Structure formats: C-alpha cells, structure tokens
Amino acid sequence: MEQREEAFSKLQRFAYDNGMSLFGAADFRRYDKQLYLSASAVKGLHYAISIGVRLSARVLEDIETEPTRLYSWHYRQANNQLDKVAFQLANIIQSWGGQALPVAASQTVDWKKQEGHLSHKHIGVLAGHGWIGRNNLLVNPLYGSAIRYATILNDLPLPVGEPMEFKCGNCRECIKACPVGALGKTPESYNFDKCFQKLTFFCKQRNLGLYICGLCVKACRGENKKIAQGSQSCDG
C-alpha cells in the first residue's frame, strides 16, 4: 500500500509542478464507453491516470455569443500542455519498469460521432474528478467544466478515486447559455446533432480550425463559483 501511495504521490507532484490542475487515478476495468484502441495495446493496462488543466476564466469571459480566436488559441495550448505532461508521465512509469499508454487530449478518430480513442470525461468521472452535468461535460466541484483532460493508461495499481453523485441541483445556467437548445434537464437530454451543427457553423464562420463553442463551458461554474470565476481568494 505504501508503494502504491508513494508512486501516486510522485506522479501527482510531477503533474502539479508542470501546470496540471487535477490529477487522479481510475480502475480502467470499470470503463464501459467507446474505445478505439486495439486489444493488444491495452492488454494488462488496468489503470488510468486522469489529468486536467484549468482554462483561463478571463479567456472564457471574453466569449459572449460565439467562440473567439483567443479561446481557440487557448484551447489548443491547453491540449498541447496536456499531451506534453501525459507523454512525460508515461515515460516516468516506463522508467519504473511499468507499461503506459498516453492518450491524446483531443484527437478525433470517429468523425461522425466526434469521438476520440476514449472518453477522457468518463475516465475523469471514474477518477473522482466530478460528474457528467446537464451540458454533457465533466463538471468539477471547484472549476466547473472549465477543464481540459487527458488520460494515461498504465499497469500501476495506484489508489483510485470514486465517481461523484450528480450535483448540478437546480442550476440551469448551461441550458440558458446554449444558443441552439441542445441541452435539457438531464445529461441524457443532450442533442449531439444540434450541438455539432452549431460547432460546424462557428468553425466556418470564425475560421477557427476547431469545432468549439465555449458557451456552456463558460456558464458552468461548479460548486465553488468564486474559484471558477477566478477569485484571488478561496476565502472570499
């Protein structure tokens, strides 16, 4: 147990020292969503590390009715930072004699469904980072949905987190913010087609090179709204 916790602590410290906002581990055997990786690639990798980097509250504040070029740049940089740290964490695990597979933060492998190799948000749920909100995104208590995620599959028996219960309560801010009415009372109400049509429109209209929006991300502040909004003091 001490070795497991020591390994977790070292990896967590490295992640935090290199700009990550969240770090957790999950039992990958509990994952039941899409997986576009070969059986041989994931064989024996029973654990998943979930890392997250917070987006700038002020960059999100600049989004009013459509995604900005600043947000597009910021989004890319968050993904780049995640990929770099995931790559480094995988190398650390391998230097210890373990096996690791870093999964890109944002790489589409099924264009029609707009899915990556796996669902980082559902790995994040298993790692205890938060819950799937009405905006169909992972909601963290501190940062809301203003977090980008990446995953490192590995074979280290790290201490794992537990999923949180749905805590959106009576909040409907993301529903009000959605310009096409793609969100509803439950995460299952999410309308992918409406959402993606709007993302496609934004991408072409704004020449962003990315299928992004940011309006429901901006709206989702989590439980601690002062931190999510960028307050300088956690006390208030």
Short mmCIF file of C-alpha atoms in Angstrom, two decimals, residues 1-217:
data_model
loop_
_atom_site.label_atom_id
_atom_site.label_comp_id
_atom_site.label_asym_id
_atom_site.label_seq_id
_atom_site.Cartn_x
_atom_site.Cartn_y
_atom_site.Cartn_z
CA MET A 1 0.00 0.00 0.00
CA GLU A 2 2.83 2.41 0.85
CA GLN A 3 4.49 1.82 -2.52
CA ARG A 4 1.20 2.47 -4.32
CA GLU A 5 0.65 5.71 -2.45
CA GLU A 6 4.27 6.78 -2.93
CA ALA A 7 4.03 6.21 -6.69
CA PHE A 8 0.74 8.12 -6.81
CA SER A 9 2.25 11.00 -4.83
CA LYS A 10 5.32 11.27 -7.08
CA LEU A 11 3.27 11.25 -10.26
CA GLN A 12 0.78 13.71 -8.81
CA ARG A 13 3.55 16.08 -7.73
CA PHE A 14 5.10 15.95 -11.19
CA ALA A 15 1.75 16.75 -12.78
CA TYR A 16 1.08 19.68 -10.47
CA ASP A 17 4.63 21.01 -10.86
CA ASN A 18 4.10 21.01 -14.62
CA GLY A 19 0.92 23.03 -14.69
CA MET A 20 -1.83 20.49 -14.15
CA SER A 21 -4.84 21.45 -12.03
CA LEU A 22 -6.25 17.96 -11.40
CA PHE A 23 -4.70 14.51 -11.00
CA GLY A 24 -6.43 11.24 -10.20
CA ALA A 25 -6.44 7.54 -10.97
CA ALA A 26 -9.21 5.18 -12.03
CA ASP A 27 -9.75 1.45 -12.39
CA PHE A 28 -9.84 1.15 -16.18
CA ARG A 29 -11.64 -2.18 -15.91
CA ARG A 30 -14.72 -0.20 -14.88
CA TYR A 31 -14.68 1.84 -18.08
CA ASP A 32 -17.55 0.95 -20.44
CA LYS A 33 -17.59 3.73 -23.07
CA GLN A 34 -16.07 3.97 -26.55
CA LEU A 35 -12.56 2.56 -27.03
CA TYR A 36 -10.71 2.91 -30.32
CA LEU A 37 -7.53 1.14 -29.23
CA SER A 38 -6.50 -2.40 -30.07
CA ALA A 39 -6.82 -5.19 -27.53
CA SER A 40 -3.07 -5.73 -27.68
CA ALA A 41 -2.38 -2.04 -26.95
CA VAL A 42 -4.44 -2.01 -23.75
CA LYS A 43 -3.72 -5.57 -22.58
CA GLY A 44 -2.73 -5.53 -18.92
CA LEU A 45 -3.32 -1.79 -18.56
CA HIS A 46 -5.90 -1.99 -15.81
CA TYR A 47 -5.49 1.55 -14.51
CA ALA A 48 -5.91 5.04 -15.92
CA ILE A 49 -4.45 8.32 -14.76
CA SER A 50 -6.64 11.34 -15.45
CA ILE A 51 -5.01 14.76 -15.62
CA GLY A 52 -6.77 18.07 -16.10
CA VAL A 53 -5.68 21.63 -16.80
CA ARG A 54 -7.84 24.60 -15.96
CA LEU A 55 -8.87 27.08 -18.62
CA SER A 56 -8.50 30.80 -18.01
CA ALA A 57 -11.64 32.34 -16.56
CA ARG A 58 -10.84 35.61 -18.34
CA VAL A 59 -10.47 33.91 -21.73
CA LEU A 60 -13.89 32.34 -21.19
CA GLU A 61 -15.28 35.69 -20.05
CA ASP A 62 -14.38 37.09 -23.47
CA ILE A 63 -16.86 34.68 -25.09
CA GLU A 64 -20.19 36.45 -25.47
CA THR A 65 -22.28 34.93 -28.26
CA GLU A 66 -19.70 32.84 -30.11
CA PRO A 67 -16.20 31.39 -29.64
CA THR A 68 -13.33 33.83 -30.04
CA ARG A 69 -9.97 33.36 -31.72
CA LEU A 70 -8.39 33.87 -28.32
CA TYR A 71 -10.40 30.93 -26.98
CA SER A 72 -9.38 28.84 -29.99
CA TRP A 73 -5.71 29.54 -29.29
CA HIS A 74 -6.16 28.92 -25.56
CA TYR A 75 -7.95 25.63 -26.23
CA ARG A 76 -5.06 24.43 -28.40
CA GLN A 77 -2.48 25.39 -25.78
CA ALA A 78 -4.38 23.50 -23.08
CA ASN A 79 -4.40 20.39 -25.25
CA ASN A 80 -0.70 20.79 -26.05
CA GLN A 81 0.15 21.11 -22.36
CA LEU A 82 -1.91 18.03 -21.51
CA ASP A 83 -0.26 15.96 -24.23
CA LYS A 84 3.20 17.00 -23.08
CA VAL A 85 2.59 16.09 -19.44
CA ALA A 86 0.81 12.84 -20.36
CA PHE A 87 3.82 11.89 -22.50
CA GLN A 88 6.20 12.65 -19.63
CA LEU A 89 4.13 10.77 -17.05
CA ALA A 90 4.08 7.74 -19.33
CA ASN A 91 7.87 7.89 -19.60
CA ILE A 92 8.23 8.09 -15.82
CA ILE A 93 6.07 4.99 -15.40
CA GLN A 94 8.11 3.18 -18.04
CA SER A 95 11.34 4.18 -16.28
CA TRP A 96 9.98 2.40 -13.21
CA GLY A 97 9.53 -0.77 -15.23
CA GLY A 98 5.82 -0.28 -15.83
CA GLN A 99 3.77 -0.02 -19.00
CA ALA A 100 1.95 3.15 -20.05
CA LEU A 101 -0.03 4.49 -23.00
CA PRO A 102 -0.67 8.26 -23.16
CA VAL A 103 -3.90 9.12 -24.99
CA ALA A 104 -4.08 12.42 -26.88
CA ALA A 105 -6.20 15.11 -25.25
CA SER A 106 -8.02 15.95 -28.48
CA GLN A 107 -7.73 13.61 -31.45
CA THR A 108 -10.85 12.63 -33.37
CA VAL A 109 -10.87 9.03 -34.59
CA ASP A 110 -14.59 8.71 -35.38
CA TRP A 111 -15.60 11.82 -37.29
CA LYS A 112 -19.31 11.03 -37.47
CA LYS A 113 -19.61 10.59 -33.71
CA GLN A 114 -16.86 13.10 -32.91
CA GLU A 115 -15.15 10.61 -30.60
CA GLY A 116 -11.54 10.17 -29.59
CA HIS A 117 -9.65 7.00 -28.67
CA LEU A 118 -11.59 7.00 -25.40
CA SER A 119 -13.74 9.34 -23.35
CA HIS A 120 -11.49 11.46 -21.13
CA LYS A 121 -14.51 12.83 -19.29
CA HIS A 122 -15.74 9.38 -18.30
CA ILE A 123 -12.25 8.39 -17.16
CA GLY A 124 -12.33 11.60 -15.13
CA VAL A 125 -15.61 10.55 -13.54
CA LEU A 126 -14.09 7.20 -12.52
CA ALA A 127 -11.07 9.06 -11.11
CA GLY A 128 -13.33 11.14 -8.88
CA HIS A 129 -12.91 14.50 -10.62
CA GLY A 130 -16.63 15.19 -10.88
CA TRP A 131 -19.86 14.17 -12.59
CA ILE A 132 -21.43 14.48 -16.04
CA GLY A 133 -23.54 17.62 -15.98
CA ARG A 134 -26.53 18.82 -17.95
CA ASN A 135 -24.08 20.22 -20.52
CA ASN A 136 -22.86 16.66 -21.20
CA LEU A 137 -19.42 17.69 -19.90
CA LEU A 138 -17.49 16.67 -16.82
CA VAL A 139 -18.30 19.09 -14.00
CA ASN A 140 -15.65 19.52 -11.32
CA PRO A 141 -16.79 20.98 -7.97
CA LEU A 142 -14.06 23.64 -7.98
CA TYR A 143 -13.68 24.53 -11.64
CA GLY A 144 -16.96 23.56 -13.23
CA SER A 145 -16.48 22.49 -16.85
CA ALA A 146 -13.55 24.84 -17.49
CA ILE A 147 -11.06 21.95 -17.53
CA ARG A 148 -9.46 20.04 -20.39
CA TYR A 149 -8.44 16.41 -19.76
CA ALA A 150 -6.05 13.72 -20.94
CA THR A 151 -5.54 10.08 -19.93
CA ILE A 152 -2.56 7.79 -19.36
CA LEU A 153 -3.43 4.09 -19.36
CA ASN A 154 -0.97 2.09 -17.27
CA ASP A 155 -0.38 -1.04 -15.21
CA LEU A 156 0.46 0.56 -11.85
CA PRO A 157 -2.02 -0.44 -9.11
CA LEU A 158 -2.50 3.15 -7.98
CA PRO A 159 -5.08 4.22 -5.38
CA VAL A 160 -8.20 5.03 -7.38
CA GLY A 161 -10.94 7.58 -6.95
CA GLU A 162 -14.69 7.08 -6.82
CA PRO A 163 -17.38 8.66 -9.01
CA MET A 164 -19.31 11.58 -7.53
CA GLU A 165 -23.06 11.82 -7.50
CA PHE A 166 -24.84 14.29 -9.78
CA LYS A 167 -24.62 17.69 -8.08
CA CYS A 168 -25.95 20.17 -10.61
CA GLY A 169 -29.00 20.64 -8.40
CA ASN A 170 -31.31 23.40 -9.61
CA CYS A 171 -28.65 25.06 -11.76
CA ARG A 172 -29.74 25.60 -15.37
CA GLU A 173 -27.07 28.07 -16.49
CA CYS A 174 -25.71 25.86 -19.27
CA ILE A 175 -29.21 25.28 -20.64
CA LYS A 176 -29.81 29.03 -20.78
CA ALA A 177 -26.44 29.62 -22.42
CA CYS A 178 -26.81 27.10 -25.25
CA PRO A 179 -27.67 29.00 -28.46
CA VAL A 180 -29.42 26.04 -30.11
CA GLY A 181 -31.30 24.42 -27.23
CA ALA A 182 -29.18 21.27 -27.30
CA LEU A 183 -29.30 20.78 -23.51
CA GLY A 184 -32.06 19.57 -21.21
CA LYS A 185 -32.83 18.63 -17.63
CA THR A 186 -30.62 15.54 -17.69
CA PRO A 187 -27.27 14.71 -19.34
CA GLU A 188 -29.14 12.19 -21.49
CA SER A 189 -31.18 15.04 -22.98
CA TYR A 190 -28.10 16.35 -24.81
CA ASN A 191 -28.75 16.67 -28.55
CA PHE A 192 -25.48 15.93 -30.36
CA ASP A 193 -26.78 16.86 -33.81
CA LYS A 194 -27.93 20.33 -32.77
CA CYS A 195 -24.68 20.95 -30.94
CA PHE A 196 -22.40 19.78 -33.73
CA GLN A 197 -24.29 21.73 -36.38
CA LYS A 198 -23.62 24.88 -34.38
CA LEU A 199 -19.96 23.96 -33.85
CA THR A 200 -19.61 23.49 -37.61
CA PHE A 201 -21.18 26.90 -38.20
CA PHE A 202 -18.84 28.56 -35.70
CA CYS A 203 -15.80 26.81 -37.18
CA LYS A 204 -16.54 28.04 -40.70
CA GLN A 205 -17.84 31.48 -39.79
CA ARG A 206 -14.97 32.33 -37.46
CA ASN A 207 -12.28 30.39 -39.38
CA LEU A 208 -11.23 28.76 -36.10
CA GLY A 209 -9.89 25.46 -37.37
CA LEU A 210 -11.58 23.82 -34.38
CA TYR A 211 -15.10 22.62 -33.62
CA ILE A 212 -15.58 24.57 -30.41
CA CYS A 213 -18.15 26.83 -28.79
CA GLY A 214 -17.36 27.50 -25.12
CA LEU A 215 -20.71 29.00 -24.11
CA CYS A 216 -21.79 26.13 -21.84
CA VAL A 217 -18.21 25.81 -20.56
#
